[in-house]
Amino acid sequence: MATYLEFIQQNEERDGVRFSWNVWPSSRLEATRMVVPLACLLTPLKERLDLPPVQYEPVLCSRPTCKAVLNPLCQVDYRAKLWACNFCFQRNQFPPAYAGISEVNQPAELMPQFSTIEYIVQRGPQTPLIFLYVVDTCLEEEDLQALKESLQMSLSLLPPDALVGLITFGRMVQVHELSCEGISKSYVFRGTKDLTAKQIQDMLGLSRPAVPMQQGRPLQTPDQPVISSRFLQPVHKIDMNLTDLLGELQRDPWPVTQGKRPLRSTGVALSIAVGLLEGTFPNTGARIMLFTGGPPTQGPGMVVGDELKTPIRSWHDIEKDNARFMKKATKHYETLANRSAANGHCIDIYACALDQTGLLEMKCCANLTGGHMVMGDSFNTSLFKQTFQRVFSKGYNGEFRMAFGANLDVKTSRELKIAGAIGPCISLNAKGPCVSENELGIGGTSQWKICSLDPSTTLAIYFEVVNQHNAPIPQGGRGAVQFVTHYQHSSTQKRIRVTTIARNWADAQTQLQHIEAAFDQEAAAVLMARLGVYRAESEEGPDVLRWLDRQLIRLCQKFGQYNKDDPNSFRLSESFSLYPQFIFHLRRSPFLQVFNNSPDESSYYRHHFARQDLTQSLIMIQPILYAYSFHGPPEPVLLDSSSILPDRILLMDTFFQIVIYLGETIAQWQKAGYQDMPEYENFKHLLQAPLDDAQEILQTRFPMPRYIHTEHGGSQARFLLSKVNPSQTHNNLYAWGQVSNGGAAHDWECL
Amino acid sequence: MSVNQQAHTGPPYGQPQPGYQGYQQPAYGGQSLPGAPQSQYGAYNGPMPGYQQPVPPQGSLRAPPTSGAPPPVSGASHPSGHVAYSQFEHGDVQNGIPASAAPVQRPPASQPFLPGSAPTPVSQISTFQQYGPPPASVQQLRNHMAGMTIGCTAASAPPPAGLGYASVPPVSGSFSATGSGLYTPYSASQGPPLTSVSQGLPLVQPPFPGQTISTQRLPTQVPGFTPPPPSTGVGPSSYPPTTGAPRPPAMPGPPLPGQTVAGPPSSQPNHVSSPPPPSTMAGLHPGPPMSGLHGPPPPNHPPQPGYQMQQNGSFGQMRGPQPNYGGAYPGAPNYGSPPGPPPPPKRLDPDSIPSPIQVIEDDRNNRGSEPFVTGVRGQVPPLVTTNFLVKDQGNASPRYIRCTSYNIPCTSDMAKQSQVPLAAVIKPLATLPPEETLPYLVDHGESGPVRCNRCKAYMCPFMQFIEGGRRFQCCFCSCVTEVPPHYFQHLDHTGKRVDFYDRPELSLGSYEFLATVDYCKNNKFPSPPAFIFMIDVSYNAVKSGLVRLICEELKSLLDYLPREGNMEESAIRVGFVTYNKVLHFYNVKSSLAQPQMMVVSDVADMFVPLLDGFLVNVNESRTVIASLLDQIPEMFADTRETETVFAPVIQAGLEALKAADCAGKLFIFHTSLPIAEAPGKLKNRDDRKLINTDKEKTLFQPQTSFYNNLAKDCVAQGCCVDLFLFPNQYLDVATLGVVPYQTGGSIYKYAYFQLETDQYRFLNDLRKDVQKEVGFDAVMRVRTSTGIRATDFFGAFYMSNTTDVEMAGLDCDKTITVEFKHDDKLSEDSGALLQCALLYTSCAGQRRLRIHNLSLNCCTQLADLYRNCETDTLINYLAKHAYRGVLSSPVKTVRDALINQCAQILACYRKNCASPSSAGQLILPECMKLLPVYLNCVLKSDVLQPGPEVTTDDRAYIRQLVTSMDVAETNVFFYPRLLPLTKADVDSDSLPAAIRNSEERLSKGDIYLLENGLNIFVWVGVNVQQSLIQNLFGVSSFSQISNALSTLPVLENPFSKKVRSIVDTLQGQRSRYMKLIIVKQEDKLEMLFKHFLVEDKSLSGGASYVDFLCHMHKEIRQLLS
C-alpha cells in the first residue's frame, strides 16, 4: 500500500495529477462497474521549482487529428531519427534541430523525469497584462473609502507595464479615459440599457473602420494602441493620474429615497467592460475585476428591484419559482461570461455586503472564466483587503501567481475517451476521436479554455474506458494521457506545459485487488464531490443526495466485504476506508445543503470547491479539527462532537473559516488570567499555539478565511458546532449515531 | 399762378403755403434754403407740368368746387384755419380727448360728413360732383390719392379728384382697362387745360403730390370730416363748422394749429410759392400745413395728418430727393424719357402714389412730440416708426399690444363684409424705453389675484364695482363676483374705488401679479431657471474658430446673465455640453480642482449622466468654468469628426432640466445637417425643383414628426431652445427649427460663418440673446369681451388646446399675433376689451402673471372701421397668416388669397365708404393707403416668391423669423429703410430722411444705407466723390473699396463718425445685429441689394409698386363689378 501512496504522492508532485484509479480496468463494462469513474484531478500549473522551462517549440505528432507532443513514452528510433507517437502510433521524423540526438544525447522531453515539461514559445506579439477595475460607487462612505485605498494600493502591486482601466458604476456607468490632462474624461452609459458589443465599441469610439477613411494608410498599426490607450493605460504612465482619479471618486450622486435601494447597474457595467476588452484586446490575458457592494437593481442583470420592502430572492423563493429576475439575470451574466471567456478574459467578483449581492446570478462570470470570487461583509475589513492583496501575490520565483488564456488539450490513447471536465473552464468544442459521447461535466470536447488560472487551479477530468470486453489489452499494456496546456505566463510569455502520464491496465475480473489497491480514495472523493456539486447546480438537492448515496452503496457493494443481513460484518479495505466518511461530510456540506445558506453563499462555496486542489477540496468536504491540550502535542481529532472537551483548544479549518474554540475550562482559565502569570507560562503557550497555526493557514489561503476566535458557549461557537458530527450533544437524548448511517440528516445548524 | 387756383381754395391753402415753406424749411432744414428748394422745384416743375396741368384746371375747377364745397370749404376758408387746426387737433385731440368725446363731435361731423360720403355730400358734391370723385368721402379722396395716389392726390381734392384724375389720366393710361376710359375723360377735359394750366401753373406741377393732395385734401377733407367723427377726427370735421372754435382751444395744438395752418398753406401753394412763404411759415411744419389743407381729411385725423403729412412729407422728401430727382428724374427714363406731359398717361408716376416714407414722416412729425396717453378707448396709436412716449392710463401700451383695427365691427357680418382681419399683435414682455415705467408688481396675498368667478378674468381697470364696492361685475362676461374681504374698498361718489390710484390693477393697462403656488407646476414654487450652453465641436466648428470664439465669449458673458431687479447676482445656473456625434457633459462643481468631462455616446437613448455639478452657480464655480472654457478648444483642436447629432442634444438639455426640476434655456451652437446615426437624423432633401409646385410646401415642413414630439416634451418641461446655426450648406432649418420655434426660442443663422467677418455680429447676437429679459414656462391666454373670441394664434409657441399659448421661454422680442372672430354681437357702448394674461417664471424663479388690458371701440359703420385701422399691424398679421399658409398650401394659392383678401378689403371700402365715383378710380382708405405697397412687399418676400439666390434654408429661416416679429420689425423687414448717407447732417444726431426703395431714387454720386432688420447694405454709387470714399472707407478710390468689409473702418472724420453712429443707432434699434454688406454700384453684390429695393420690379418676378397698384386696382374693380 505504501507504495501506492508514495506513487500517488510522487505523481502528484511531479505532474499535478491524481487519478481516482491508478490501475485501470481494461474494459468498458468493468470500468462502469467500478462505480467511481476513471478520472483525475489536474493542476495544470502546479508550482514546480525544479522545472526549468525549455526555450524551444515542442515537437508534435504530424497526424493532424493527433498532434500529440513528443514525450518520454514515445518509441524513438535514434538511428532513423524517427519517433512513434504513443497515442496514434504515427511515425514521425524528428525536426532538423534534433539531428544530433542519440540514446545518450536525449532532449529533455524524452527523459522519464520530464513527464511534465514546460516550453517557452515565441508566438504573436507579447501584450501586457490588462486589469480593468469595475467599481461600484453605491457604497457607504467608509466602504468606498476603503475600497479606493485598496485599489490605489493595488496599483503598486501591478506589473509596471500592465494596462489598467477603470469603469465606475452606480445609476450610470462611467468608463474613464485615463490619458487626459487637465480634465478628467469619462464615457457615460445608461445603466438600464443593454448594449451589444458593437454598440459599446461604437460609443466608445473603438470601432476602426471610420477612421481609416480619412487618413489612409498610417492608421492601421499606430492607431490601434492609441485607440485602446484611451481607456487602458500602462500603470507606470498613469498611476498618479489614476490614483487621483480614484481619490476623487465620489459616491453615486443620484439621490436614494427612503425605502429604496440605490440603483446599481452592475449588469451594464460588466457588459461594457466585456465589450471594451472584446473590442480592444481579444485573446489577450485580461482581468475584469468587479467590486460591488450590493445587488444589481436595474437594467439587464438586475437581481432585485429597488424597493427595499421586496427582499432579495432566497432559496425558498427559488424553489417556489418566485425569483422574478433570476433567470433573466443569470442569462445575461452567462452571455457575458461566455463572451468574455471566448476572448480569454476573466472576470473577478469582489462582493462585499451584509446582504446578498447577486452572486448566484453572477457566479458564471467567475466560474466560466476562471476568475476569483470573493465574498465579504464590507470592503473595510481585513478579509477583503488581504484577499485582494493576495490576488497580486507572487510565487517563489517572484512571478505573479496568475496565468491567462490557458488552453487545455487532452489526448488519450485509444482505449480511453474523454467524458468531460469540471472546473473553471469552458468547452472549446474540439471534437475528435478521443471524445466520448457520454458527458460528465463539461463534455463533448477534448479542449477547454481556462481564462485565468493560478498554481492551485485544479480541474477534474473524467474519462471513459472504451475498450470492449472481448478485446483484451495485452498484459503490461499501459494507457496514456497527455495534457497540453498553452497559456500566457504572467510575464506575458507564451508557454506550453505538457504532462504525459501512463497507467497500467488490469483485468478487473482477475486483478481486482490491484485495481482496488490502486484506488485513490481522496481523489475519488473529490472527483465524486465535483460531480455531485456540478449536478447540484442544475438539479434538486435531494436528487443529488440520493445519487451520491446510491453511488456510495454501489461502491460498498462492489468493494466491501460483508455477510448479507449482518451490518456488523461490513468491512472495507484500507484504500476505501475513508471514502464513506468523506461522502458523509459532503452530504452535510454547504456544497450540497442549501439550508441556512443564502443562494449567494451556496454559489460562493461551490465556486471555490470547483477550482481548488485536492488538499483544499478535502478540507472543504471534511473540515480539519486539531486539538491542543496539556496532554500532548497538537493532534488531529475526529470531526465529531465528542472531540469537544473542556480542557482542549480546538482549531477547525473549514477552508472558508478558521475557528479557534476554547474549551470550557480553558476559557475559564483564560478569564481568570492565568496566562499572564509567569508560573503558568505553559498555559500561555498553549493558548498561543493554535493562534500561530491559524496564522500560518491565513498566510497562504486564498481567499482569506473568516477568522473566528471563540469559546465554549460563545455565540460564534456555532461555526464549530455546525460542522462536527453531532454524535454527542449537551442533550444526548437522541441516538445521533444513526445519522451516520445515512438517514435524513438532522441539521445541527438549526440549533 | 397758383394764386388763382388757390384763390378758391386759396384761403385755406394760402395759409398752408407758409406752411409749405415752413415745410420745406424743415425738410430741407439747414441744408437747402428756400432758394435751393426753388431751384429744385424748378426742376421739378419741369416734369411736373404734364401732371399738374390737370391740376390747374382742377384748380380752377376746384376753386368752384371748393367754393362749392363752400360749406366745408367756406368753413374751410375761415375755418380752414380751424379745420386745419381741427385736423391737427384731431391728432392732439385724439390723444387728449377721451374716446367719449369723439362721439360728441361726431354727430355734427357725421352729419355733414356722412352725407358727404353718401347723401349729404350732395351739396358739396354737387360742386364736387363735377369732380365726381370729390364726392368720395375724404377717404375717397385719400383713395384717390392712394388710387392713383398720385393722381388722387393730385385730383385728391375730390373736386380735384376729378382733376386729379384728370391729371391722372396718365394714370388711367396705366390703368389701361376701365380706368383709362374714365381717366381719359378727365384727363381729356382737364388734361388739356391742366397741361396748359400746369404750364401756366408751375406750382401745380410740383404739387403732383401736393396738388393731388391739396385737391384731394380739400375734398377729402370735406368728406373726410365725416370720417373724422368716428375717431376724434370727427372733432375736426365738426369743428370746422360747429366746434371749429372750440376745437382750437381743445386743441392742445394751438401751436399745432399754427403748424397745421402753416401746413395747409404749404400744400399746393407751397409748391409754387412755397419758397417765399417759408419765411412766414417757417415755423410751421410742412406737415401741418398739409393737415391744414386736409382739414378735410379729418376723417383720418390721425391718418389724415399722417396723410397730409405724408404728402407734405413726400413733398418735403420729394424735395429732398427732388433735387436728386431733378437730376435723376429729368435724366431718368421715367420722367425724362416719357414725353413731357403726355407720356405720363402711359405711366403712373411713382411719386404720386402713396409713399411709405411720407406716411412715416408725417406721423413722426405729428405724433412724436406728445406722449401717447392710453386712457381713451379705441385710440389708434402712433406708427411703430414714430418715437413716442406712452403714458399708461388704463390701456396697455402699444408696445405691448397693437391691433389691426381699434374699432371693431359690432357684428360678424360687418367683419366678414370688410374682410379686415381683427388681430392683435402682442409682445407681452416688450422692453420699454427707460423713461417709461415697468409694470408694477401686485401682490394679492395668499389667495392669489382677484379674478372673475366665471371667466377667470383678472382684476383690471374695466371691472365695475357695485353694491358699495362689495361686489364687482366682470367687464368680460358680466358675471358678478364677491370682492374678497381683504380686497374690499369703499367707492367714491363716481363709483370708483377710493384706492383707485393706489392700485395698478385698477388704474393701469399693464401690471403684474405675484402668482401663488396654485399657479405653479405640480403645486410647487419653481426653482430658478438654468441656461445650458451646447456647443458643436465637430470639425467644421473647430476649424472655423467658432468653438474657441464661443468659449472665449462665454467667459465674460456669464457675468451678465439676466437678473431680477436689484439682485446682486443672477439666480440662473449654467451648464455646459459639447457634442459632435456624441455628447460631452461637464461637471464643473465648485469643489473640483478641474472640470470633469462625461461622454455620452448612447445618443439613441439620451440621458443626463450627472446630477450634481452640471448646473452650477457662475460665481461659485468660476475657476472651474474658466478652466473648462480654456480647455474645450484644446481638447477638440485635432478632431476629425464631421458628423453631428441634433435631437439628442436637445433631449440632453431637456433631461438635464428635468433632473434639476427647473425650467431653462438651451443655447445650441450647431453647424451641420445632423446625419449621424441617432434619433432625429436628417437627410438632405433640398430640392429646388419643388419650387412652384404643389410640393413646395414640403420644403417648409419638417422632415419628420420627431421634432414636433420633442418640442412638446420641451414645452412641458419649460425647456426653451435658442439655436445658433453656422451652416456651410443645407442643414434643413425647417426641421431643426421646429423645437426652437415651438418652445418660444430663437434661431440665428450665420451662413458660411467666417471668423473675421461674422464674429462681431454673432457675438452681439449672443450677448443680446443671453442678456435679454426672458420668462420661462409661460402660458398666455387672451380673454375678450363676450362677442369676440381669440381664434387663431401666430408665433413661436406650442398649443396643447385651443386657448392657451404655451411657451417654454418667452423673451422680450417675441411677439404673438392673435386673431379674433365674432361669436356674437358687440355693442358700441361697451366696446370690446382684451385681456392678455401671461403666466411665467421670472429669471429669478418667481412665478408671475403679467396682465395687459386694452379697450377698443365698436362700430356699426364700416367707415369707422376703416378709419381706425393700422396698416403696419395688418401687414404683420397678413404676413404671418400667409407664412403659415405655405405650410399647407401651394405658395401660389397663398399669394392669390392674400391679394384677394386685400382687394376685398379695399373693394368693400370703396363700395361702402367711399362716395360713388367712377369705377376707374382707385380709392384707398386713408389709413390703408400703404396697404398695396406693403402687401406687394410681402408677396415679393423670399418666402412667397424666392429669387434664385435664396436657399431653401433661408426661406424656412425667414418664415420662422417673421412669425414672431413685432410690428416694427415686419415694417422694416418688408419695406426696408433706405437712408442717403451723404445727406446726413454730420452735426446733428438725427438720421437723414429716408427715401423710397427704388433704384430710381439712387444717385450715382451718393452713398446709401439700407436696413431691413437683418442686413445693412451700404451702397456706394460709382460717382461718389473721392473725398467721401476716403472719409468713409479709408481708401482712395471707388475700386479700392473692399466689399469684404463687415464693419466700417474707424476713421477720425466727421463723416465717418456720423455714418458709424447711424449704423450703431440702427443696430441698437433691432433685436438682432444686422450684417453689414458693402455694395458697390455695378458690382455683383448689387443684385442682392436690388432685391431689397422693393418698389422696383424684382428679379424673381415680383411686381413693381406701380404695377402692383394697377393690378390691385383691377382686382378691386373686378370685385366691384
XYZ file of C-alpha atoms in Angstrom, chain B residues 926-1116:
191
model
C -56.544 106.895 -45.687
C -55.092 104.582 -43.109
C -54.714 101.786 -45.583
C -53.210 103.654 -48.382
C -49.926 101.868 -47.849
C -51.602 98.515 -47.891
C -50.838 97.880 -51.555
C -47.200 98.769 -51.339
C -46.643 96.770 -48.210
C -48.655 93.887 -49.465
C -46.567 93.845 -52.567
C -43.515 93.625 -50.360
C -44.965 90.654 -48.572
C -45.789 88.984 -51.849
C -42.293 89.578 -53.094
C -40.647 88.381 -49.951
C -38.331 85.425 -50.147
C -40.812 83.058 -48.687
C -43.602 83.771 -51.106
C -41.528 84.489 -54.171
C -37.984 83.271 -53.829
C -35.276 84.584 -56.050
C -32.770 82.175 -57.472
C -30.184 83.042 -54.842
C -32.470 82.355 -51.927
C -31.780 78.976 -50.398
C -34.376 76.667 -49.008
C -32.891 77.191 -45.595
C -33.132 80.937 -45.923
C -36.773 80.676 -46.727
C -37.507 78.431 -43.811
C -35.438 80.648 -41.582
C -37.235 83.791 -42.638
C -40.561 82.115 -42.416
C -39.969 81.272 -38.813
C -38.357 84.568 -38.071
C -41.247 86.593 -39.354
C -43.694 84.537 -37.384
C -42.550 86.033 -34.123
C -41.774 89.519 -35.324
C -43.481 92.522 -33.895
C -44.981 95.256 -35.994
C -41.894 97.406 -36.097
C -39.824 94.516 -37.287
C -42.200 93.431 -40.002
C -42.493 97.002 -41.077
C -38.837 97.452 -41.763
C -38.382 93.889 -42.882
C -40.878 94.190 -45.682
C -40.216 97.776 -46.533
C -36.575 98.368 -45.735
C -35.316 101.715 -44.645
C -33.159 103.458 -47.226
C -31.126 106.374 -45.984
C -28.996 108.642 -48.095
C -25.838 108.782 -46.025
C -24.394 111.606 -47.993
C -27.342 113.709 -46.962
C -26.718 113.122 -43.323
C -26.130 116.148 -41.226
C -22.875 115.435 -39.515
C -23.635 117.889 -36.794
C -26.931 116.563 -35.650
C -27.993 113.361 -34.038
C -30.801 112.749 -36.391
C -30.900 110.271 -39.165
C -31.122 111.558 -42.680
C -34.583 111.473 -44.136
C -35.355 108.102 -45.616
C -36.134 107.737 -49.253
C -38.263 105.302 -51.112
C -36.958 101.911 -52.024
C -36.472 102.294 -55.686
C -33.439 102.333 -57.833
C -34.674 105.498 -59.408
C -34.077 107.240 -56.168
C -30.449 106.365 -56.021
C -27.925 108.774 -57.308
C -24.607 107.640 -58.576
C -22.955 110.320 -56.609
C -24.241 109.273 -53.256
C -23.855 106.619 -50.644
C -26.940 104.960 -49.238
C -27.701 102.743 -46.376
C -30.448 100.191 -46.486
C -31.571 98.171 -43.493
C -34.267 95.581 -43.140
C -33.682 94.301 -39.654
C -31.389 91.521 -40.821
C -28.916 93.243 -43.036
C -27.474 96.650 -43.551
C -26.317 97.451 -47.030
C -24.091 100.375 -47.732
C -24.457 101.168 -51.380
C -21.819 103.280 -52.972
C -22.517 104.969 -56.247
C -19.848 104.964 -58.905
C -19.593 108.690 -58.972
C -19.207 109.281 -55.297
C -16.690 111.915 -54.513
C -13.327 110.587 -53.709
C -13.154 112.525 -50.523
C -16.264 110.805 -49.267
C -14.836 107.431 -50.097
C -11.623 108.379 -48.413
C -13.504 109.571 -45.381
C -15.721 106.585 -45.094
C -13.601 103.682 -46.220
C -10.105 104.983 -45.849
C -9.237 104.090 -49.410
C -8.578 106.453 -52.186
C -10.847 105.239 -54.909
C -14.101 103.539 -55.607
C -12.395 100.483 -56.983
C -10.381 100.010 -53.841
C -13.372 99.637 -51.633
C -13.454 96.104 -50.432
C -16.837 94.525 -50.256
C -15.494 92.018 -47.800
C -15.742 94.625 -45.086
C -18.067 93.659 -42.334
C -17.701 96.857 -40.416
C -16.901 100.335 -41.454
C -13.352 101.318 -40.683
C -12.972 103.619 -37.727
C -11.737 106.864 -39.168
C -11.413 110.180 -37.461
C -13.508 112.422 -39.576
C -16.986 113.758 -39.140
C -18.479 111.833 -41.999
C -17.129 108.514 -40.896
C -18.221 109.178 -37.354
C -21.631 110.175 -38.452
C -22.123 107.141 -40.619
C -20.893 104.843 -37.956
C -23.138 106.438 -35.427
C -26.034 105.977 -37.811
C -25.155 102.343 -38.180
C -24.879 101.989 -34.442
C -28.195 103.678 -33.940
C -29.849 101.326 -36.356
C -28.191 98.317 -34.796
C -29.436 99.472 -31.453
C -32.982 99.526 -32.659
C -33.025 95.914 -33.743
C -33.147 92.796 -31.690
C -30.561 91.173 -33.904
C -27.279 92.528 -35.029
C -27.535 93.229 -38.704
C -24.952 92.060 -41.142
C -23.207 94.937 -42.827
C -22.648 94.476 -46.518
C -20.846 96.954 -48.692
C -22.323 97.112 -52.150
C -20.627 98.921 -54.908
C -22.734 100.092 -57.730
C -22.494 97.843 -60.752
C -20.847 95.218 -58.672
C -22.006 91.658 -58.426
C -23.436 92.143 -54.995
C -25.674 94.824 -56.305
C -28.104 92.185 -57.418
C -28.574 91.239 -53.844
C -29.035 94.804 -52.872
C -31.563 95.466 -55.570
C -33.612 92.692 -54.193
C -34.414 95.000 -51.337
C -35.462 97.906 -53.474
C -38.970 96.747 -53.031
C -40.743 99.323 -55.084
C -38.993 98.047 -58.165
C -39.661 95.008 -60.168
C -37.787 92.167 -58.640
C -35.673 89.671 -60.481
C -37.756 86.828 -59.267
C -40.768 88.298 -60.926
C -42.177 90.426 -58.181
C -44.149 93.345 -59.452
C -43.069 96.897 -59.054
C -45.129 99.057 -56.806
C -46.741 100.861 -59.670
C -47.573 97.710 -61.498
C -48.926 96.109 -58.439
C -51.059 99.076 -57.650
C -52.575 98.806 -61.077
C -53.108 95.172 -60.544
C -54.814 95.773 -57.249
C -56.975 98.327 -58.881
C -58.004 95.861 -61.465
C -58.802 93.303 -58.835
C -60.873 95.754 -56.926
